[in-house]
Every structure is written in structure tokens, then in C-alpha cells.
Short mmCIF file of C-alpha atoms in Angstrom, two decimals:
data_model
loop_
_atom_site.label_atom_id
_atom_site.label_comp_id
_atom_site.label_asym_id
_atom_site.label_seq_id
_atom_site.Cartn_x
_atom_site.Cartn_y
_atom_site.Cartn_z
CA UNK A 1 -11.91 -11.05 -21.85
CA UNK A 2 -12.98 -14.11 -20.38
CA UNK A 3 -14.45 -13.69 -16.83
CA UNK A 4 -12.98 -17.02 -15.74
CA UNK A 5 -9.74 -16.60 -17.47
CA UNK A 6 -9.52 -13.27 -16.02
CA UNK A 7 -9.98 -14.66 -12.50
CA UNK A 8 -7.76 -17.29 -12.62
CA UNK A 9 -4.74 -14.78 -13.69
CA UNK A 10 -6.00 -12.37 -11.08
CA UNK A 11 -5.64 -15.14 -8.47
CA UNK A 12 -2.43 -16.30 -9.39
CA UNK A 13 -1.20 -12.87 -9.28
CA UNK A 14 -2.44 -12.37 -5.69
CA UNK A 15 -0.64 -15.64 -4.42
CA UNK A 16 2.65 -14.35 -6.17
CA UNK A 17 2.12 -11.05 -4.38
CA UNK A 18 1.54 -12.57 -0.92
CA UNK A 19 4.65 -15.14 -1.56
CA UNK A 20 6.71 -11.89 -2.68
CA UNK A 21 5.79 -9.95 0.22
CA UNK A 22 5.94 -12.95 3.20
CA UNK A 23 8.32 -15.40 1.96
CA UNK A 24 10.73 -12.84 -0.23
CA UNK A 25 10.07 -9.97 2.16
CA UNK A 26 10.05 -7.40 -0.51
CA UNK A 27 8.51 -4.16 -0.16
CA UNK A 28 5.39 -3.10 -1.89
CA UNK A 29 7.18 -1.25 -4.56
CA UNK A 30 9.55 -3.82 -5.71
CA UNK A 31 6.47 -6.37 -5.54
CA UNK A 32 4.58 -3.65 -7.63
CA UNK A 33 7.20 -3.65 -10.42
CA UNK A 34 8.09 -7.22 -10.27
CA UNK A 35 4.72 -8.48 -11.47
CA UNK A 36 3.61 -5.45 -13.41
CA UNK A 37 0.80 -4.26 -11.35
CA UNK A 38 -0.33 -0.95 -9.89
CA UNK A 39 1.44 0.11 -6.79
CA UNK A 40 -2.03 0.74 -4.87
CA UNK A 41 -3.37 -2.65 -6.08
CA UNK A 42 -0.59 -4.41 -4.57
CA UNK A 43 -1.05 -2.25 -1.12
CA UNK A 44 -4.55 -3.49 -1.27
CA UNK A 45 -4.19 -7.09 -1.65
CA UNK A 46 -1.22 -7.18 1.40
CA UNK A 47 -3.44 -4.64 3.40
CA UNK A 48 -6.56 -6.80 3.17
CA UNK A 49 -4.65 -10.18 3.74
CA UNK A 50 -3.59 -8.87 6.87
CA UNK A 51 -6.60 -7.98 8.00
CA UNK A 52 -8.33 -11.11 7.10
CA UNK A 53 -6.96 -13.14 9.87
CA UNK A 54 -5.61 -15.89 7.51
CA UNK A 55 -2.33 -17.11 8.58
CA UNK A 56 0.95 -17.37 6.17
CA UNK A 57 1.76 -20.02 4.68
CA UNK A 58 -2.05 -20.39 3.52
CA UNK A 59 -3.93 -23.48 5.29
CA UNK A 60 -3.70 -26.57 2.41
CA UNK A 61 -7.29 -26.77 2.32
CA UNK A 62 -7.83 -23.25 1.87
CA UNK A 63 -7.98 -22.68 -2.26
CA UNK A 64 -6.74 -19.65 -4.26
CA UNK A 65 -10.62 -19.19 -5.24
CA UNK A 66 -11.68 -19.07 -1.51
CA UNK A 67 -8.91 -16.74 -0.78
CA UNK A 68 -10.32 -14.40 -3.43
CA UNK A 69 -13.65 -14.79 -1.63
CA UNK A 70 -12.24 -13.74 1.72
CA UNK A 71 -10.42 -10.73 0.35
CA UNK A 72 -12.24 -9.33 -2.08
CA UNK A 73 -16.34 -10.36 -1.01
CA UNK A 74 -17.65 -7.41 -3.20
CA UNK A 75 -15.69 -8.74 -6.53
CA UNK A 76 -17.95 -9.71 -9.35
CA UNK A 77 -17.63 -13.90 -8.96
CA UNK A 78 -18.18 -16.60 -11.49
CA UNK A 79 -21.88 -17.70 -11.76
CA UNK A 80 -20.67 -21.23 -10.48
CA UNK A 81 -21.04 -21.37 -6.77
CA UNK A 82 -17.67 -22.70 -5.08
CA UNK A 83 -17.92 -25.76 -2.82
CA UNK A 84 -17.80 -25.40 0.64
CA UNK A 85 -14.13 -26.00 1.79
CA UNK A 86 -13.78 -27.02 5.60
CA UNK A 87 -11.04 -25.05 7.47
CA UNK A 88 -9.64 -26.52 10.76
CA UNK A 89 -13.05 -27.27 13.12
CA UNK A 90 -10.75 -25.83 16.03
CA UNK A 91 -10.04 -22.26 14.11
CA UNK A 92 -6.89 -21.70 15.81
CA UNK A 93 -5.39 -20.70 12.61
CA UNK A 94 -7.54 -17.62 13.34
CA UNK A 95 -6.59 -17.01 17.05
CA UNK A 96 -3.00 -17.18 16.12
CA UNK A 97 -3.32 -14.65 13.23
CA UNK A 98 -4.65 -11.99 15.19
CA UNK A 99 -0.79 -11.59 16.73
CA UNK A 100 -0.03 -10.59 13.47
CA UNK A 101 3.27 -8.39 14.14
CA UNK A 102 5.92 -9.26 16.31
CA UNK A 103 7.91 -7.31 18.91
CA UNK A 104 10.95 -7.38 16.52
CA UNK A 105 8.75 -6.20 13.30
CA UNK A 106 7.68 -3.18 15.44
CA UNK A 107 11.30 -2.63 16.72
CA UNK A 108 12.78 -2.96 13.58
CA UNK A 109 9.92 -0.46 11.74
CA UNK A 110 10.52 2.00 14.64
CA UNK A 111 14.14 1.84 13.87
CA UNK A 112 13.91 2.63 10.29
CA UNK A 113 11.42 5.34 11.19
CA UNK A 114 14.24 7.50 13.06
CA UNK A 115 16.80 7.20 10.57
CA UNK A 116 17.62 10.56 9.33
CA UNK A 117 15.56 11.72 5.94
CA UNK A 118 12.83 9.04 6.31
CA UNK A 119 9.15 9.53 8.01
CA UNK A 120 6.83 7.57 9.49
CA UNK A 121 4.43 7.49 6.64
CA UNK A 122 7.13 6.44 4.01
CA UNK A 123 8.12 3.26 6.40
CA UNK A 124 4.42 2.36 7.07
CA UNK A 125 3.51 2.53 3.24
CA UNK A 126 6.60 0.41 2.29
CA UNK A 127 5.54 -2.22 4.71
CA UNK A 128 1.84 -2.20 4.13
CA UNK A 129 0.60 -0.78 7.51
CA UNK A 130 -1.25 2.59 8.68
CA UNK A 131 0.98 5.13 9.57
CA UNK A 132 -1.09 5.45 12.85
CA UNK A 133 -0.35 1.94 13.98
CA UNK A 134 3.69 2.85 13.55
CA UNK A 135 2.79 5.94 15.33
CA UNK A 136 1.42 4.03 17.99
CA UNK A 137 4.06 1.45 18.07
CA UNK A 138 6.78 4.49 18.69
CA UNK A 139 5.04 6.13 21.17
CA UNK A 140 4.49 2.73 23.16
CA UNK A 141 8.14 1.74 22.77
CA UNK A 142 9.46 5.31 23.60
CA UNK A 143 6.94 5.05 26.96
CA UNK A 144 8.28 1.42 27.57
CA UNK A 145 11.95 2.85 27.65
CA UNK A 146 11.04 5.58 30.24
CA UNK A 147 9.18 3.17 32.53
CA UNK A 148 12.00 0.35 32.64
CA UNK A 149 14.37 2.67 33.77
CA UNK A 150 17.19 1.19 35.72
CA UNK A 151 18.92 3.96 37.20
CA UNK A 152 18.58 3.59 41.12
CA UNK A 153 17.28 6.83 43.10
CA UNK A 154 20.12 8.58 44.63
CA UNK A 155 22.77 7.29 42.07
CA UNK A 156 25.41 10.17 41.54
CA UNK A 157 25.49 11.69 38.23
CA UNK A 158 28.93 12.39 36.57
CA UNK A 159 27.50 16.07 35.93
CA UNK A 160 29.70 19.19 36.61
CA UNK A 161 27.43 22.62 37.08
CA UNK A 162 28.81 26.09 36.39
CA UNK A 163 27.25 29.33 37.94
CA UNK A 164 27.52 31.38 34.84
CA UNK A 165 26.96 29.97 31.24
CA UNK A 166 29.54 29.71 28.61
CA UNK A 167 29.48 31.41 25.11
CA UNK A 168 27.65 28.74 23.04
CA UNK A 169 26.71 28.16 19.24
CA UNK A 170 23.31 29.61 18.28
CA UNK A 171 20.78 26.40 17.97
CA UNK A 172 16.81 26.16 17.48
CA UNK A 173 16.25 25.50 21.25
CA UNK A 174 17.96 27.86 23.31
CA UNK A 175 17.21 25.43 26.71
CA UNK A 176 18.94 22.48 24.92
CA UNK A 177 22.38 23.24 22.64
CA UNK A 178 24.39 19.93 22.23
CA UNK A 179 27.56 20.49 21.69
CA UNK A 180 30.52 17.84 20.91
CA UNK A 181 33.70 19.31 22.20
CA UNK A 182 37.17 18.05 20.48
CA UNK A 183 38.28 14.73 21.78
CA UNK A 184 40.46 14.77 24.62
CA UNK A 185 42.54 12.47 25.96
CA UNK A 186 41.85 9.08 24.43
CA UNK A 187 39.18 10.37 22.41
CA UNK A 188 37.04 11.17 25.10
CA UNK A 189 33.29 13.45 24.28
CA UNK A 190 31.88 15.92 26.20
CA UNK A 191 27.95 17.36 26.01
CA UNK A 192 26.84 20.66 27.32
CA UNK A 193 23.39 21.21 28.27
CA UNK A 194 22.85 24.94 28.71
CA UNK A 195 19.77 25.43 30.93
CA UNK A 196 18.18 28.78 33.04
CA UNK A 197 19.95 27.56 36.21
CA UNK A 198 23.51 27.18 34.65
CA UNK A 199 25.32 24.46 32.18
CA UNK A 200 25.15 20.71 32.68
CA UNK A 201 28.27 18.97 31.55
CA UNK A 202 28.37 15.36 30.23
CA UNK A 203 31.20 13.54 29.83
CA UNK A 204 31.57 10.01 27.91
CA UNK A 205 30.61 7.36 27.98
CA UNK A 206 27.03 8.61 28.33
CA UNK A 207 24.21 5.76 28.46
CA UNK A 208 20.72 5.78 27.80
CA UNK A 209 20.12 4.93 31.41
CA UNK A 210 22.01 8.20 32.38
CA UNK A 211 20.05 10.15 30.15
CA UNK A 212 16.60 8.82 31.02
CA UNK A 213 17.57 9.66 34.59
CA UNK A 214 18.44 13.43 33.72
CA UNK A 215 15.61 13.83 31.57
CA UNK A 216 13.16 12.56 34.39
CA UNK A 217 15.03 14.65 37.06
CA UNK A 218 14.58 17.63 34.94
CA UNK A 219 11.00 16.86 34.37
CA UNK A 220 10.43 16.56 38.26
CA UNK A 221 12.51 20.23 38.27
CA UNK A 222 9.81 21.92 36.30
CA UNK A 223 6.51 20.53 38.12
#
């Protein structure tokens, strides 16, 4: 196969892969099937582009040939030297590209990773990022949620303590059994937390702020 023809076809595929990824928002697997290219090859293209600092859409002065050189500097190139391409002198596009992941994007991937039957590794692979990076986002958002606890000190909590634990259904963790009783009244739900000191009953509605306050109090009690 002619090397020049092969390079042109490869660059066209590279541009199409990036278009499908960033304009059409397709997954790595879907792009691989659409362009008839190996899953790992598509993943490498997207990953190298994300690390290159080149923005999307591509700068008008950045040709497909130079993009190929930026992403794959070790790949065999044509013997003819490419003319130098002048990019914006202020290099502002490189500075902007370093902030590649918006907060909305991080929160969406974290939300997907928390769905039943999914894994962080799978979600990361489908979106062309490193699994460790998604783990970091997940931990950062969880720590931020605890740090922004809006429940004021001394606010009364709607809980009921009993001295003798009631019979419970066996659970994996003997100190945290989550039971949803039958609806009472107008569909009201309750939850029982069986601890060594007794049983804590929570009644609907149970807000995230209430749960964070409860977790905080439980942590302070075991120090």
C-alpha cells in the first residue's frame, strides 16, 4: 500500500473519530463500530488528543497532517518535510485546553459509576479517561458533599431511640441494617438503624443534609 495514501486515510479516520467523539458524543465502542477500527486504536486516538492540549474544534490553521504529528510523533512520516504551521501567537488555546473536564462532566460520570451493575473502570473506559482519574473525581465530590454540610449545630433531629433492639432481618453489616417498613398513613416510610446502643428510627422525609448530620454525629461518637 502506498505510504502517502495510507497516511491520508489514517488522518481522515482520526478526524472522523474526534468528530464522532466530541460532536456526536458517541462512546468509544460505538465509534469503533462506525469507523471499522479496533476499539483500542480508537481509545488511543481519543486519549492522546485529550492529553495533547489541542482544543476542539480544531484551530483553522492546524492541518490534519500536523495534528497527526502532534498526537503520534513516533509514527513513520512521509519523507517530505511538512511546512511549518503558525498557531496563535499567544498560545491561549493551549491554556484553555488544560481545563478539559467541566464540573458537569465529572458529576455525570460519577453519577453513572454509582448506578447498580456498573463499575468505575467500565465508565472510565467508555469515556476515554483513566479509571484512577474517575476514582479521584468520585472521592473529591464525596468529600466536598460532607464539607458543605448545611445542617446547623444543635438542630434537633427527628429520631427515636429505644433501649432494646427489635428483631431485624439479617444483613451483611450487623451495625447498619436498613429496613423500609410498610407505608403508614399517606405513604410515609421509615428506616431503622440498629446500633450497639440501641435502634435509631428515621421517618420520611429523610434529606441528604439529615443523613450527613447523622453520619457526622456517629463518627464523633466513636472517636
